[in-house]
């Protein structure tokens, strides 16, 4: 402040869409607001929530015989889910799994991506606070 004109804005609250909370116990980050915006962006407000991000035992493979879907929409959804991995380690496996099929997504892959969104809708409070 001696050399440059500066203003103290207080503690950081948001950084790149990630909410930052600082207190005596530590620094906590979450993306609750981003999850809500994500659900609204993809029109999934009226979908039912689920307990698991993927059906237990489900095999997700190439599915070459499956019905092709809009790859642009699929890429947007998967990319948005990838951004959540920073604060949601419970999504790491399933998001990396569906990201393998960005070139030729089918109904199976798109349904799996939508299931992750449904999981987020019902479980926004479980993993959203990560201590740094």
PDB file of C-alpha atoms in Angstrom:
ATOM      1  CA  UNK A   1       0.000   0.000   0.000  1.00  0.00           C
ATOM      2  CA  UNK A   2       3.017   2.259   0.434  1.00  0.00           C
ATOM      3  CA  UNK A   3       4.009   1.984  -3.230  1.00  0.00           C
ATOM      4  CA  UNK A   4       0.673   1.384  -4.989  1.00  0.00           C
ATOM      5  CA  UNK A   5      -2.834   2.676  -4.514  1.00  0.00           C
ATOM      6  CA  UNK A   6      -4.840  -0.284  -3.117  1.00  0.00           C
ATOM      7  CA  UNK A   7      -8.205  -0.938  -1.546  1.00  0.00           C
ATOM      8  CA  UNK A   8      -8.836  -3.697   0.976  1.00  0.00           C
ATOM      9  CA  UNK A   9     -11.992  -5.512  -0.110  1.00  0.00           C
ATOM     10  CA  UNK A  10     -11.983  -7.894   2.857  1.00  0.00           C
ATOM     11  CA  UNK A  11     -11.906 -11.660   2.738  1.00  0.00           C
ATOM     12  CA  UNK A  12     -12.368 -13.379  -0.602  1.00  0.00           C
ATOM     13  CA  UNK A  13     -15.895 -14.711  -1.097  1.00  0.00           C
ATOM     14  CA  UNK A  14     -15.905 -15.994  -4.706  1.00  0.00           C
ATOM     15  CA  UNK A  15     -13.091 -17.019  -7.024  1.00  0.00           C
ATOM     16  CA  UNK A  16     -13.786 -18.404 -10.524  1.00  0.00           C
ATOM     17  CA  UNK A  17     -17.295 -19.414  -9.510  1.00  0.00           C
ATOM     18  CA  UNK A  18     -16.123 -21.190  -6.361  1.00  0.00           C
ATOM     19  CA  UNK A  19     -17.480 -19.907  -3.069  1.00  0.00           C
ATOM     20  CA  UNK A  20     -14.738 -19.420  -0.471  1.00  0.00           C
ATOM     21  CA  UNK A  21     -15.528 -19.311   3.248  1.00  0.00           C
ATOM     22  CA  UNK A  22     -12.804 -18.423   5.711  1.00  0.00           C
ATOM     23  CA  UNK A  23     -13.105 -18.820   9.452  1.00  0.00           C
ATOM     24  CA  UNK A  24     -11.054 -19.918  12.468  1.00  0.00           C
ATOM     25  CA  UNK A  25     -11.404 -23.597  11.511  1.00  0.00           C
ATOM     26  CA  UNK A  26      -9.897 -23.106   8.044  1.00  0.00           C
ATOM     27  CA  UNK A  27     -10.705 -22.168   4.494  1.00  0.00           C
ATOM     28  CA  UNK A  28     -13.640 -23.971   2.867  1.00  0.00           C
ATOM     29  CA  UNK A  29     -14.667 -24.004  -0.775  1.00  0.00           C
ATOM     30  CA  UNK A  30     -17.913 -25.105  -2.410  1.00  0.00           C
ATOM     31  CA  UNK A  31     -19.835 -24.758  -5.649  1.00  0.00           C
ATOM     32  CA  UNK A  32     -23.445 -24.866  -4.457  1.00  0.00           C
ATOM     33  CA  UNK A  33     -24.435 -21.859  -6.534  1.00  0.00           C
ATOM     34  CA  UNK A  34     -22.768 -23.366  -9.613  1.00  0.00           C
ATOM     35  CA  UNK A  35     -24.688 -26.636  -9.136  1.00  0.00           C
ATOM     36  CA  UNK A  36     -28.003 -24.770  -8.978  1.00  0.00           C
ATOM     37  CA  UNK A  37     -27.136 -22.812 -12.128  1.00  0.00           C
ATOM     38  CA  UNK A  38     -26.051 -26.023 -13.856  1.00  0.00           C
ATOM     39  CA  UNK A  39     -29.340 -27.774 -13.105  1.00  0.00           C
ATOM     40  CA  UNK A  40     -31.251 -24.765 -14.430  1.00  0.00           C
ATOM     41  CA  UNK A  41     -29.070 -24.433 -17.549  1.00  0.00           C
ATOM     42  CA  UNK A  42     -29.781 -28.000 -18.614  1.00  0.00           C
ATOM     43  CA  UNK A  43     -33.466 -27.823 -17.652  1.00  0.00           C
ATOM     44  CA  UNK A  44     -33.371 -30.499 -14.975  1.00  0.00           C
ATOM     45  CA  UNK A  45     -35.274 -28.663 -12.223  1.00  0.00           C
ATOM     46  CA  UNK A  46     -38.260 -31.029 -12.430  1.00  0.00           C
ATOM     47  CA  UNK A  47     -36.266 -34.272 -12.524  1.00  0.00           C
ATOM     48  CA  UNK A  48     -36.255 -36.561  -9.488  1.00  0.00           C
ATOM     49  CA  UNK A  49     -33.037 -36.851  -7.496  1.00  0.00           C
ATOM     50  CA  UNK A  50     -31.086 -40.112  -7.093  1.00  0.00           C
ATOM     51  CA  UNK A  51     -28.750 -41.479  -4.410  1.00  0.00           C
ATOM     52  CA  UNK A  52     -25.886 -42.634  -6.677  1.00  0.00           C
ATOM     53  CA  UNK A  53     -24.204 -40.819  -9.576  1.00  0.00           C
ATOM     54  CA  UNK A  54     -24.216 -44.073 -11.576  1.00  0.00           C
ATOM     55  CA  UNK A  55     -26.340 -47.204 -11.388  1.00  0.00           C
ATOM     56  CA  UNK A  56     -24.320 -49.723  -9.336  1.00  0.00           C
ATOM     57  CA  UNK A  57     -22.883 -52.381 -11.646  1.00  0.00           C
ATOM     58  CA  UNK A  58     -23.712 -50.450 -14.835  1.00  0.00           C
ATOM     59  CA  UNK A  59     -21.256 -50.969 -17.683  1.00  0.00           C
ATOM     60  CA  UNK A  60     -20.604 -47.843 -19.734  1.00  0.00           C
ATOM     61  CA  UNK A  61     -18.803 -48.649 -22.966  1.00  0.00           C
ATOM     62  CA  UNK A  62     -18.657 -47.499 -26.579  1.00  0.00           C
ATOM     63  CA  UNK A  63     -22.220 -48.523 -27.384  1.00  0.00           C
ATOM     64  CA  UNK A  64     -21.641 -48.389 -31.145  1.00  0.00           C
ATOM     65  CA  UNK A  65     -25.153 -49.695 -31.874  1.00  0.00           C
ATOM     66  CA  UNK A  66     -26.766 -47.023 -29.678  1.00  0.00           C
ATOM     67  CA  UNK A  67     -28.754 -44.011 -30.851  1.00  0.00           C
ATOM     68  CA  UNK A  68     -26.499 -40.974 -31.377  1.00  0.00           C
ATOM     69  CA  UNK A  69     -27.288 -37.772 -29.467  1.00  0.00           C
ATOM     70  CA  UNK A  70     -26.329 -34.114 -29.890  1.00  0.00           C
ATOM     71  CA  UNK A  71     -22.593 -34.151 -29.192  1.00  0.00           C
ATOM     72  CA  UNK A  72     -22.482 -30.396 -28.537  1.00  0.00           C
ATOM     73  CA  UNK A  73     -24.998 -30.621 -25.695  1.00  0.00           C
ATOM     74  CA  UNK A  74     -23.226 -33.688 -24.308  1.00  0.00           C
ATOM     75  CA  UNK A  75     -19.854 -31.903 -24.397  1.00  0.00           C
ATOM     76  CA  UNK A  76     -21.324 -28.887 -22.603  1.00  0.00           C
ATOM     77  CA  UNK A  77     -22.773 -31.101 -19.891  1.00  0.00           C
ATOM     78  CA  UNK A  78     -19.606 -33.149 -19.393  1.00  0.00           C
ATOM     79  CA  UNK A  79     -17.419 -30.027 -19.412  1.00  0.00           C
ATOM     80  CA  UNK A  80     -19.612 -28.427 -16.761  1.00  0.00           C
ATOM     81  CA  UNK A  81     -19.409 -31.579 -14.653  1.00  0.00           C
ATOM     82  CA  UNK A  82     -15.625 -31.635 -15.020  1.00  0.00           C
ATOM     83  CA  UNK A  83     -15.461 -28.191 -13.439  1.00  0.00           C
ATOM     84  CA  UNK A  84     -17.223 -29.600 -10.367  1.00  0.00           C
ATOM     85  CA  UNK A  85     -14.531 -32.210  -9.745  1.00  0.00           C
ATOM     86  CA  UNK A  86     -12.457 -29.588  -7.884  1.00  0.00           C
ATOM     87  CA  UNK A  87     -14.913 -29.618  -4.992  1.00  0.00           C
ATOM     88  CA  UNK A  88     -16.758 -32.893  -5.565  1.00  0.00           C
ATOM     89  CA  UNK A  89     -14.401 -35.910  -5.350  1.00  0.00           C
ATOM     90  CA  UNK A  90     -17.454 -38.213  -5.336  1.00  0.00           C
ATOM     91  CA  UNK A  91     -17.922 -37.344  -9.020  1.00  0.00           C
ATOM     92  CA  UNK A  92     -14.333 -37.980 -10.119  1.00  0.00           C
ATOM     93  CA  UNK A  93     -14.773 -41.556 -11.357  1.00  0.00           C
ATOM     94  CA  UNK A  94     -18.098 -41.263 -13.137  1.00  0.00           C
ATOM     95  CA  UNK A  95     -17.296 -37.940 -14.849  1.00  0.00           C
ATOM     96  CA  UNK A  96     -13.968 -39.289 -16.104  1.00  0.00           C
ATOM     97  CA  UNK A  97     -15.836 -42.378 -17.318  1.00  0.00           C
ATOM     98  CA  UNK A  98     -18.377 -40.459 -19.408  1.00  0.00           C
ATOM     99  CA  UNK A  99     -15.750 -38.024 -20.711  1.00  0.00           C
ATOM    100  CA  UNK A 100     -14.234 -40.870 -22.734  1.00  0.00           C
ATOM    101  CA  UNK A 101     -17.183 -40.789 -25.113  1.00  0.00           C
ATOM    102  CA  UNK A 102     -17.232 -37.123 -26.129  1.00  0.00           C
ATOM    103  CA  UNK A 103     -16.573 -37.891 -29.806  1.00  0.00           C
ATOM    104  CA  UNK A 104     -19.566 -40.205 -30.357  1.00  0.00           C
ATOM    105  CA  UNK A 105     -22.028 -39.994 -27.466  1.00  0.00           C
ATOM    106  CA  UNK A 106     -25.125 -42.172 -27.479  1.00  0.00           C
ATOM    107  CA  UNK A 107     -28.309 -42.300 -25.423  1.00  0.00           C
ATOM    108  CA  UNK A 108     -26.521 -44.501 -22.863  1.00  0.00           C
ATOM    109  CA  UNK A 109     -23.829 -41.888 -22.275  1.00  0.00           C
ATOM    110  CA  UNK A 110     -26.280 -38.997 -22.220  1.00  0.00           C
ATOM    111  CA  UNK A 111     -28.530 -40.832 -19.757  1.00  0.00           C
ATOM    112  CA  UNK A 112     -25.526 -41.424 -17.502  1.00  0.00           C
ATOM    113  CA  UNK A 113     -24.621 -37.715 -17.640  1.00  0.00           C
ATOM    114  CA  UNK A 114     -28.207 -36.777 -16.775  1.00  0.00           C
ATOM    115  CA  UNK A 115     -28.130 -39.210 -13.849  1.00  0.00           C
ATOM    116  CA  UNK A 116     -25.084 -37.374 -12.483  1.00  0.00           C
ATOM    117  CA  UNK A 117     -27.063 -34.138 -12.697  1.00  0.00           C
ATOM    118  CA  UNK A 118     -29.951 -35.791 -10.832  1.00  0.00           C
ATOM    119  CA  UNK A 119     -27.464 -36.930  -8.182  1.00  0.00           C
ATOM    120  CA  UNK A 120     -26.213 -33.362  -7.810  1.00  0.00           C
ATOM    121  CA  UNK A 121     -29.756 -32.117  -7.398  1.00  0.00           C
ATOM    122  CA  UNK A 122     -30.378 -34.378  -4.413  1.00  0.00           C
ATOM    123  CA  UNK A 123     -26.926 -34.367  -2.826  1.00  0.00           C
ATOM    124  CA  UNK A 124     -25.647 -30.816  -2.946  1.00  0.00           C
ATOM    125  CA  UNK A 125     -24.895 -30.761   0.778  1.00  0.00           C
ATOM    126  CA  UNK A 126     -22.812 -33.921   1.157  1.00  0.00           C
ATOM    127  CA  UNK A 127     -19.489 -33.102  -0.519  1.00  0.00           C
ATOM    128  CA  UNK A 128     -19.780 -29.408  -1.252  1.00  0.00           C
ATOM    129  CA  UNK A 129     -17.483 -28.219   1.547  1.00  0.00           C
ATOM    130  CA  UNK A 130     -13.814 -29.122   1.025  1.00  0.00           C
ATOM    131  CA  UNK A 131     -11.278 -27.822   3.512  1.00  0.00           C
ATOM    132  CA  UNK A 132      -8.021 -26.471   2.131  1.00  0.00           C
TER     133      UNK A 132
END
